[in-house]
XYZ file of C-alpha atoms in Angstrom:
546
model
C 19.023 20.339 -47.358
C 16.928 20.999 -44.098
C 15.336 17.782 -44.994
C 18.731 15.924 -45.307
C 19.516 16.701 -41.828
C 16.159 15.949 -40.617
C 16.347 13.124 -41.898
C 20.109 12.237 -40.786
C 18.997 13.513 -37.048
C 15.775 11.453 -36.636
C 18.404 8.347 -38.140
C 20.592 9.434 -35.472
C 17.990 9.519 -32.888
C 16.724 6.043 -33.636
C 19.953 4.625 -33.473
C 20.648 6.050 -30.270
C 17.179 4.794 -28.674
C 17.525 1.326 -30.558
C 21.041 1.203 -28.756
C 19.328 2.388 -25.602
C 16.587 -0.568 -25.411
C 18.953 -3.272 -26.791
C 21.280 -2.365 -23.306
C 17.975 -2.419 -21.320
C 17.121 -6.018 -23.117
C 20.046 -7.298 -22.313
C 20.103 -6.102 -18.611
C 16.742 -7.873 -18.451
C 18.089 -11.332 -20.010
C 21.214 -11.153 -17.380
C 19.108 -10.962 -14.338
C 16.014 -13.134 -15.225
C 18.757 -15.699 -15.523
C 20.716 -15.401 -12.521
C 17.718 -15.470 -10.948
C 16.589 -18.474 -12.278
C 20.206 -19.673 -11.132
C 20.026 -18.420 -7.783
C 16.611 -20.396 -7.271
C 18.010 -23.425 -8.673
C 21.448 -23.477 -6.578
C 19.478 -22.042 -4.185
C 17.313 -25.358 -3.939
C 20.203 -27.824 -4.278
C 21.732 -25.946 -0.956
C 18.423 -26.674 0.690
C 19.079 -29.833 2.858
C 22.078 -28.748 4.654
C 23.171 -25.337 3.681
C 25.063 -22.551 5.808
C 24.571 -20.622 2.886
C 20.912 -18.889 1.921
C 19.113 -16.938 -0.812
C 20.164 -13.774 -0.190
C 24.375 -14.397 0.142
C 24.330 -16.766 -2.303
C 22.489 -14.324 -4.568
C 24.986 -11.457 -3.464
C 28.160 -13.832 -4.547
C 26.536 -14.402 -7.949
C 26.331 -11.165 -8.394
C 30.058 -10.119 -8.008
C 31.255 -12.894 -9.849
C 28.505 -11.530 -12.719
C 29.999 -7.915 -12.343
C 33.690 -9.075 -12.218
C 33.114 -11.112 -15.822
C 31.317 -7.899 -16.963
C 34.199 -5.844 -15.824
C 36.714 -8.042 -17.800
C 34.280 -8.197 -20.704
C 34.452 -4.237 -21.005
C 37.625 -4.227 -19.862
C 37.333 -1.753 -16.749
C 35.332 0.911 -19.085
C 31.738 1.877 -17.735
C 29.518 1.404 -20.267
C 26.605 -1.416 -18.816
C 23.927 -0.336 -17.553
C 23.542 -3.630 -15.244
C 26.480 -2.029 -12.841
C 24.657 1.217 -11.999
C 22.415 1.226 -8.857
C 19.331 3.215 -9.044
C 17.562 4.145 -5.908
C 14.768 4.572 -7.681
C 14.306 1.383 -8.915
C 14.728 0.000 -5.314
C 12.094 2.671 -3.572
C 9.825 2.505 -6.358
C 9.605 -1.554 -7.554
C 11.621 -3.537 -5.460
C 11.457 -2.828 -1.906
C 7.206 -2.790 -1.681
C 6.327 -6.475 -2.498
C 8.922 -7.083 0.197
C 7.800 -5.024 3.159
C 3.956 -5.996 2.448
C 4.564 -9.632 2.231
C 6.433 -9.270 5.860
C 3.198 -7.287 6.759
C 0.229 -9.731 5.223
C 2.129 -13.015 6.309
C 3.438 -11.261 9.839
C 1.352 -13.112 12.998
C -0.271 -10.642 14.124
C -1.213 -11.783 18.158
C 3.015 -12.203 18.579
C 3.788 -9.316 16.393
C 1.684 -6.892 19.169
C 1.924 -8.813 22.142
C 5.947 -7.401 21.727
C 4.237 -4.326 20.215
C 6.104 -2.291 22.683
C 9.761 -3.854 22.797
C 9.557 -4.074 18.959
C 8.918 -0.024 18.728
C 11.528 0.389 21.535
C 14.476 -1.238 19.009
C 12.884 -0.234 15.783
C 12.182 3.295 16.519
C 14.576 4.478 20.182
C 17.175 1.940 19.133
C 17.482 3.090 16.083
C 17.850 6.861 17.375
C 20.435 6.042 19.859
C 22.402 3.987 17.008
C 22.114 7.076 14.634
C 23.579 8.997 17.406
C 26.450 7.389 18.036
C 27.413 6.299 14.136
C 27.250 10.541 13.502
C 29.693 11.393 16.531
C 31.862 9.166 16.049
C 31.497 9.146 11.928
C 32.110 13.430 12.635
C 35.069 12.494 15.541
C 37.171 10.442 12.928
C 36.426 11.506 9.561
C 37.020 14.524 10.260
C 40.856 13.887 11.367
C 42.006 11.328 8.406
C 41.080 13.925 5.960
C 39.116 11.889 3.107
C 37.709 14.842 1.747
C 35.254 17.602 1.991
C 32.108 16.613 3.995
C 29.395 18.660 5.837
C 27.896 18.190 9.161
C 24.969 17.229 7.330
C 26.600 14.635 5.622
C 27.649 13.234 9.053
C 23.804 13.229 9.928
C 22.976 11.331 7.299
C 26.217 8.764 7.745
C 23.945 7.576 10.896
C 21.172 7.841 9.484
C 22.588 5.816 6.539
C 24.262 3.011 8.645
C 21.355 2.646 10.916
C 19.358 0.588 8.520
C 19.643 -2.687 9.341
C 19.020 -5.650 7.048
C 17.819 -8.733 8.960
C 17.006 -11.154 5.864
C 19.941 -13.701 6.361
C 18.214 -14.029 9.744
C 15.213 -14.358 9.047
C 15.725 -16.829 6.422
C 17.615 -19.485 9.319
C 14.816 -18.488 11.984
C 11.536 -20.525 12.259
C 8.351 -18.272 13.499
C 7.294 -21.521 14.291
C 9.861 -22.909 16.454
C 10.612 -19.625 18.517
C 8.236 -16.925 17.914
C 9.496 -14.407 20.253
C 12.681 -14.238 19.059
C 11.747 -14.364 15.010
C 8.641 -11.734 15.886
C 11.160 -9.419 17.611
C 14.067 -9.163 15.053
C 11.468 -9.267 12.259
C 9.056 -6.340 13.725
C 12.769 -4.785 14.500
C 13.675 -4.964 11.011
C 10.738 -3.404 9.621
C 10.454 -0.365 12.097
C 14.127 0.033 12.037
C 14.165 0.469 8.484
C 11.058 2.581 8.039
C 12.481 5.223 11.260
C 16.070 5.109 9.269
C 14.288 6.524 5.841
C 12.188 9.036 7.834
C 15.181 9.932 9.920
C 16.880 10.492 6.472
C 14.567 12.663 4.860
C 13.754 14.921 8.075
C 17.503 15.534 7.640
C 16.759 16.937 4.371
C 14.767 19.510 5.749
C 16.676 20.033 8.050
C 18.168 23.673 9.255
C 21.557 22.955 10.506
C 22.657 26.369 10.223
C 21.039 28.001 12.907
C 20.072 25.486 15.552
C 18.211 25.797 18.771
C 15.635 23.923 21.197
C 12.770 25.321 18.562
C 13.909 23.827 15.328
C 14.686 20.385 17.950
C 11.293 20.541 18.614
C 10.159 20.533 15.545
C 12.362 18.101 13.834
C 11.089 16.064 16.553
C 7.486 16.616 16.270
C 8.225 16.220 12.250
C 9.457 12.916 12.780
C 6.372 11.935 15.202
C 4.245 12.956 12.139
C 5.697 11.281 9.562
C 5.558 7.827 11.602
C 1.836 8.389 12.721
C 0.896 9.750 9.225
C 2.100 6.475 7.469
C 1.066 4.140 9.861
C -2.491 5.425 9.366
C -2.566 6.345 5.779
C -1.748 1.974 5.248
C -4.263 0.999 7.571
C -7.138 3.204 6.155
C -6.180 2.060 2.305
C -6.561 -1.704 4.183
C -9.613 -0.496 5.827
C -10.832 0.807 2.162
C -9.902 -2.081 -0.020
C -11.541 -4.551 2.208
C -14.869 -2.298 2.508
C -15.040 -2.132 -1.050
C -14.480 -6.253 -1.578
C -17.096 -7.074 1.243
C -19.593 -4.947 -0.400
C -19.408 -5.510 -3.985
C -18.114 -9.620 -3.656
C -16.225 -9.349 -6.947
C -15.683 -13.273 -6.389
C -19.393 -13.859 -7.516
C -18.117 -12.794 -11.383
C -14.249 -12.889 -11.660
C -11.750 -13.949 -9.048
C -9.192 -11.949 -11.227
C -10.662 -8.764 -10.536
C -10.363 -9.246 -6.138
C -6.994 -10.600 -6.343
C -6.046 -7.715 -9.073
C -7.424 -5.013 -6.426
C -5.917 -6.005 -4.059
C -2.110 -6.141 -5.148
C -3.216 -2.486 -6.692
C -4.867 -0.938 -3.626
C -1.682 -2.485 -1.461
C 0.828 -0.575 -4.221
C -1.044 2.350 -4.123
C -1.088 3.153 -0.525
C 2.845 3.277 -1.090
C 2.740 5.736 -3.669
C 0.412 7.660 -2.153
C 2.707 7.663 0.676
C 5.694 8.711 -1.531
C 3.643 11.303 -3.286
C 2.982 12.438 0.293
C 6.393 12.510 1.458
C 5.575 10.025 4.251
C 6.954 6.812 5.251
C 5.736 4.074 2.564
C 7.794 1.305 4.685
C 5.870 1.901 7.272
C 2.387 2.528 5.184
C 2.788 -0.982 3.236
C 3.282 -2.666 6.051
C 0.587 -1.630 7.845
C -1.130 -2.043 4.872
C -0.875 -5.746 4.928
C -1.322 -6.536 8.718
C -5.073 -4.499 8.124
C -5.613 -6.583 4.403
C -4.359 -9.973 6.067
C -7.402 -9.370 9.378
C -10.202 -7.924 6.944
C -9.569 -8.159 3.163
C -7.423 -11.594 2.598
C -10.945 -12.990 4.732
C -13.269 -11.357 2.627
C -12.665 -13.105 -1.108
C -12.995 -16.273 -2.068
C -10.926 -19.276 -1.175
C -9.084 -19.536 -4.277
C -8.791 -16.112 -4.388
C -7.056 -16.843 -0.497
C -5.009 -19.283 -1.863
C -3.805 -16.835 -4.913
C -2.976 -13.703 -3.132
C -0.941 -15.379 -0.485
C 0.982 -17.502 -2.580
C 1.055 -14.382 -5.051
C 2.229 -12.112 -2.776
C 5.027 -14.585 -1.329
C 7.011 -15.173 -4.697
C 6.677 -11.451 -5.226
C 8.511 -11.094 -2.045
C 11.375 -13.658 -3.124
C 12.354 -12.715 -6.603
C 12.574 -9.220 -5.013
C 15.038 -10.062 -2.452
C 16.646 -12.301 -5.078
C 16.914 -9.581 -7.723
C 17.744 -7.243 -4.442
C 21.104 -8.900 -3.816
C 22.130 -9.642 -7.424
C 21.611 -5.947 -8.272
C 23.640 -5.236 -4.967
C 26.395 -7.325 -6.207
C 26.485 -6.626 -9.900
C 26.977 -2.478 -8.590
C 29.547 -3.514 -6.055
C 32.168 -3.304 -9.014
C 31.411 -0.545 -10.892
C 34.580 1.434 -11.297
C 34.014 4.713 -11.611
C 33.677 5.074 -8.187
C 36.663 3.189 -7.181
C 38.838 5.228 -8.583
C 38.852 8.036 -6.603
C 40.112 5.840 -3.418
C 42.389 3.553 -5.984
C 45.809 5.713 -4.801
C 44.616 5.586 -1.114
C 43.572 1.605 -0.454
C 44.427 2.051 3.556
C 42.545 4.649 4.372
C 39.829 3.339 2.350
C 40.101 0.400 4.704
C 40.348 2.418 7.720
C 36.922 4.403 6.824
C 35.434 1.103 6.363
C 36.527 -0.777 9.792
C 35.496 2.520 11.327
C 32.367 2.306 9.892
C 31.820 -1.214 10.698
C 32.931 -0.792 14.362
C 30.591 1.834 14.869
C 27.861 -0.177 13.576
C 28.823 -3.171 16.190
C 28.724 -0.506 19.369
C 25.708 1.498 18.194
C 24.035 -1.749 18.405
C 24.999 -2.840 21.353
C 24.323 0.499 22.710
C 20.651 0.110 22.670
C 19.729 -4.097 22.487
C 21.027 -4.855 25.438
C 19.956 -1.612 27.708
C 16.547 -1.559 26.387
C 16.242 -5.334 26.496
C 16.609 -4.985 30.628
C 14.062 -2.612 30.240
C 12.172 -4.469 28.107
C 12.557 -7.268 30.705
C 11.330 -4.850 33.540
C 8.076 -4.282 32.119
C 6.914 -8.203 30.680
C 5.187 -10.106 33.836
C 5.732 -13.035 32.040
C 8.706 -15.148 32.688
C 8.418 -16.479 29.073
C 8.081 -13.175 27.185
C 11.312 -11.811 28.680
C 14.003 -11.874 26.875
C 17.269 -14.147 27.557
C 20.863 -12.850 27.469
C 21.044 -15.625 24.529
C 17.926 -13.876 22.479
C 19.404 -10.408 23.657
C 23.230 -11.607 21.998
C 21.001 -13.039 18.578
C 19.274 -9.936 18.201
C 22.237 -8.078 18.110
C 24.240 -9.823 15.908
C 20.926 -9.830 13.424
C 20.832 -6.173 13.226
C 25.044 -6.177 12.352
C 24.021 -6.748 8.829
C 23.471 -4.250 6.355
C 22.280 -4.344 2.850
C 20.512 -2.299 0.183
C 18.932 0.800 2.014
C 21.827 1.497 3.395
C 23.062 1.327 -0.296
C 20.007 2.954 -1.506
C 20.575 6.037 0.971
C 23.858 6.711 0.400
C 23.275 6.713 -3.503
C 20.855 8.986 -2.643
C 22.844 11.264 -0.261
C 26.118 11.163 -2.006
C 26.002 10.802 -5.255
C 24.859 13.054 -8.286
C 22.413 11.301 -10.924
C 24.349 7.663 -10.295
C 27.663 9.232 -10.651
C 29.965 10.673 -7.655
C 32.421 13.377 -8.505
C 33.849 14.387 -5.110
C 36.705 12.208 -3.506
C 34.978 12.188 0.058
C 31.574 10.979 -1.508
C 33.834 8.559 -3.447
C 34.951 6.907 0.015
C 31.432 6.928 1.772
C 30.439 4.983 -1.504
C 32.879 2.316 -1.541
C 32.987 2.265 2.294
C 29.075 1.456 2.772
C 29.436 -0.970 -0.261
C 32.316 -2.732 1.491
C 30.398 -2.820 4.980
C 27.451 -4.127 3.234
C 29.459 -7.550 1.874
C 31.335 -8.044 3.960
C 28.430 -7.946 6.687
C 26.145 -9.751 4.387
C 28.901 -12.398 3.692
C 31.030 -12.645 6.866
C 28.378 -12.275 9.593
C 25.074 -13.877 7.246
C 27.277 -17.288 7.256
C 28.313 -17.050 11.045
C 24.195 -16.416 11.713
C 23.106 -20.273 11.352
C 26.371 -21.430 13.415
C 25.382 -18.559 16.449
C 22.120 -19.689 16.568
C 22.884 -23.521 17.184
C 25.342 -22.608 19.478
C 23.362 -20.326 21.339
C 19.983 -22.121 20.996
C 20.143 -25.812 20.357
C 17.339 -27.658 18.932
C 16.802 -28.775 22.276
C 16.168 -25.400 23.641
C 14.162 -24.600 20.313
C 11.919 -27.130 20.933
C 11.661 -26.204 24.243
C 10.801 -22.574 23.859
C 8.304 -23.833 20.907
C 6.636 -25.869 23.860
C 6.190 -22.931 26.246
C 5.581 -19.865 23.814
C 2.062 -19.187 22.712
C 2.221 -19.456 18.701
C -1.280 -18.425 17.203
C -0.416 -21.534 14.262
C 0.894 -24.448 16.082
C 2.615 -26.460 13.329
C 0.642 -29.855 15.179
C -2.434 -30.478 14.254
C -5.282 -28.637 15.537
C -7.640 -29.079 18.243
C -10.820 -31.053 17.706
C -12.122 -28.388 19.937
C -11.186 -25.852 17.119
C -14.415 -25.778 14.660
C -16.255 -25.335 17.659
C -14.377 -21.974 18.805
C -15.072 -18.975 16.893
C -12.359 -15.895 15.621
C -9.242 -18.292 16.079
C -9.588 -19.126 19.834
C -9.004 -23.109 19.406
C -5.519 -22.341 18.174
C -4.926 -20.118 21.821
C -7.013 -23.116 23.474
C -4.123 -26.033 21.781
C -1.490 -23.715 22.576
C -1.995 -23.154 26.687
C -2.795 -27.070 26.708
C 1.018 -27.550 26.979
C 1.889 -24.618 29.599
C 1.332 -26.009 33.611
C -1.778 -23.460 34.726
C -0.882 -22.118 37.792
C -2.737 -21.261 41.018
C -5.746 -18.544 40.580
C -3.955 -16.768 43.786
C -0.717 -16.827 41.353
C -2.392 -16.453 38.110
C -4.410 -13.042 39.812
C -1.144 -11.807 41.175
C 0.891 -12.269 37.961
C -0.930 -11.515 35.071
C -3.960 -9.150 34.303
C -7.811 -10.118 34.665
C -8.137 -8.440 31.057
C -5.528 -7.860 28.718
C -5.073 -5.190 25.732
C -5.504 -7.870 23.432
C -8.841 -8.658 24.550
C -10.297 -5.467 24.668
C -9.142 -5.057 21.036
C -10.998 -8.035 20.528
C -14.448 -6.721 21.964
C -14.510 -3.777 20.014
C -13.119 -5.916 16.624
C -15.857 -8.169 16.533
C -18.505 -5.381 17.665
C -17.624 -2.623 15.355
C -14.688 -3.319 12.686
C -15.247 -6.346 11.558
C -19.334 -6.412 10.798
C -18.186 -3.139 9.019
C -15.068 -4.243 7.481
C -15.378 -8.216 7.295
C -13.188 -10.518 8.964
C -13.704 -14.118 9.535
C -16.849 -15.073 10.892
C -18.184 -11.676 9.670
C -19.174 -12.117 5.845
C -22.349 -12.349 5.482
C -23.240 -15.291 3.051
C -24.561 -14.670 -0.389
C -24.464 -16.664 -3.487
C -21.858 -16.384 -5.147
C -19.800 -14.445 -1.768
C -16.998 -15.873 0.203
C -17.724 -18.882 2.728
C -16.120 -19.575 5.892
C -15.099 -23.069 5.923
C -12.437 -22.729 9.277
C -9.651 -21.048 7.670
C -7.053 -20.267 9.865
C -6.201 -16.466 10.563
C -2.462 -15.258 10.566
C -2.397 -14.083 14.246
């Protein structure tokens, strides 16, 4: 008899996991091809679309989720509609934020070093004030259920995180680099300061509150941003020490490229394991790979990783936005807001319009200041720039999704009617801000920059990779100076009595340079710096992502 039901439980057991892996198989076979589809309608759209990857992804996945919907008829029982926050921290959000880092150029990226930390990291603090005061000033009086100050906290914290990929996608680094390095370095930081900003709130005592635990929520949040930053650029530092050393290129070009994508992965879960930042410590981790490691394998092995690490990047953000949409529809957590549809819509205007002043709040203040400090009338920023960058930070998408999952709902599922409307509400702001303001971004930009003006600001701005051909001067410059030689060709030289009055003898930038090329790079490698033996990397001129 005990062997009868042993028998009838392990049965039971298999059927159950057999049922289990045939919903994960068919999860699998819905997205691979919707990606596929996405890529395909994606490229027919490519000539003259107002539409790109990411919102057209993001419609095909509601219009997947509303046939599943109808295909279950409104019961919740596919695993494709459930977001898992995990699966976005974990596998789908890394190859994104180190691509941005390895293909990032670096000389434009920290010439607006400063500006791009004053948006990513004080912007984002003064938007995460104002979303919590007035999230706590008019929640709190239309009565949509029980919420804690901490949840308020974390409601900035949550709608701080911007999600600057539809602009991205219609801005060329080429054609103006200041503006694309500035909402791109904003994007990053921005994100990376939300999550930390998040998960010091965790910790957070907001019962008995004083100038000491300030302090050291402060100092906490100081860590965590210096911690990450140089736990990515030491794994960098490491990964291309151990490649210029043991030139795995003279055996197997499988084995560089493999370490690589491994050591880049790693330093992000060694930053999760840490409880740090691994935004911030993949990204890092690919500005230090792309100036010592990418330089330090063999061409093919060049060509591989960067073209590797690119469509890594894009079926993430592809799979990003159909999983976004697909979840949009799931109706368990609808229903708790189904008998109240206005005040759902009032939480989610709020929401929205708090978002467009916290924004404003801080780009155009801190652009003035900004402005104050740059000598040069080219890096300053134009009310024009200042009006694009804040409509490319209006946009929010899946960390915001991803970190209210995490804050307000129990194991995938919410239970509570307030955490029901803070659901649906950052789902709605997330479409509609994708949708509605993503298809207004191309149109803005025309109208506000003109491919006149483009090609005028491409003209005067100092791009490390023109897009013309180079200089014939070039092979004879070493560590990338013909590109900075082709670029000031085009900009009028001025006076030495102006040029000493306006601009610095010796800038950051070149004493970064001294000490690169005297200590890191005969260390570390870099081009110019690998020594040559058989069988090791050769220099033949390649240009370096700067």
């Amino acid at each position: 008899m005990a062997l009868g039901w042993g028998a009838v439980m392990m049965k039971l057991g298999l059927s159950r996991l057999e049922a289990s892996d045939h919903a994960s198989v068919v999860s699998i076979n819905i997205f691979v091809t919707l990606i596929c589809a996405c890529i395909v309608i994606g490229h027919l759209l490519e000539e003259n679309r107002w539409m790109n990857e990411s919102i057209t992804a993001l419609i095909i996945g509601l219009c997947t989720g509303f046939v599943i919907r109808l295909a279950t008829r409104g019961k919740n029982n596919s695993h494709i509609m459930v977001f898992s926050e995990d699966l976005f921290f974990i596998y789908v959000l890394p190859p994104i934020i180190f691509n941005a880092g390895f293909q990032v150029k670096k000389k434009q990226f920290f010439r607006n070093f400063i500006t791009i930390m004053l948006f990513g990291a004080v912007g984002t603090l003064i938007s995460f004030i104002i979303i919590s005061l007035g999230a706590l000033e008019f929640f709190q009086k239309m009565d949509i259920g029980a919420l804690e100050v901490g949840d308020y906290l974390a409601i900035g914290a949550i709608f701080s995180a911007t999600d600057s990929v539809c602009t991205l996608q219609v801005l060329n680094q080429d054609e103006t680099p200041l503006l694309y390095s500035l909402v791109f370095g904003e994007g990053v930081v921005n994100d990376a300061t939300s999550v930390v900003l998040f998960n010091a709130l965790q910790n957070f005592d907001l019962v008995h509150v004083d100038a000491t635990v300030l302090l050291k929520f402060v100092a906490n949040f100081f860590y965590l941003f210096a911690s990450s930053t140089l736990l990515g650029a030491l794994t960098g530092l490491l990964s291309a020490y151990i490649i210029k050393k043991l030139y795995f290129g003279r055996h197997s070009t499988d084995r560089e490229v493999a370490l690589m994508i491994l050591m880049a992965y790693l330093s992000y879960m060694l930053a999760e394991l840490l409880n740090l930042s691994g935004i911030l410590t993949v990204f890092f981790c690919g500005i230090v790979m792309s100036h010592y490691t990418w330089h330090n394998v063999t061409e093919s092995s060049r060509i591989t990783t960067k073209h590797a690490f690119a469509t890594l990047s894009f079926i993430a953000e592809v799979f990003l936005f159909l999983y976004v949409g697909t979840d949009a529809l799931d109706i368990e957590k609808w229903k708790f807001v189904s008998d109240s549809p206005g005040k759902s819509l009032g939480v989610s205007s709020i929401l929205l319009g708090l978002v467009l002043v916290g924004r404003a709040a801080f780009v155009f203040p801190l652009s003035f200041i900004s402005n104050l400090i740059k000598k040069s009338q080219n890096d300053k920023i134009t009310f024009k720039q200042q009006v694009i960058i804040w409509w490319a930070g209006l946009m929010r998408g899946a960390v915001s999704i991803a970190l209210a999952y995490n804050q307000f709902t129990r194991s995938g599922h919410t239970q509570q009617r307030g955490n029901a409307f803070m659901i649906t509400s950052t789902i709605t702001v997330v479409l509609f801000s994708t949708m509605v303001f993503g298809l207004m971004t191309k149109p803005l930009i025309y109208f506000l920059l003109p491919p006149s003006s483009k090609h005028l600001t491409r003209s005067l701005s100092v791009s490390s990779e023109p897009s013309s051909p180079k200089s014939f001067l070039s092979p004879l410059l070493g560590n990338g100076q013909g590109s900075e030689l082709e670029a000031t060709q085009c900009i009028p030289h001025p006076t030495n009595l102006r040029m000493l009055l306006t601009t610095p003898s010796r800038s950051v930038h070149h004493y970064w340079r001294k000490f690169d090329d005297a200590f890191m790079r005969p260390v570390f490698g870099g081009r110019g710096f690998v020594p040559f033996v058989p069988g090791s990397p050769v220099e033949r001129s390649v240009p370096e992502q700067e």
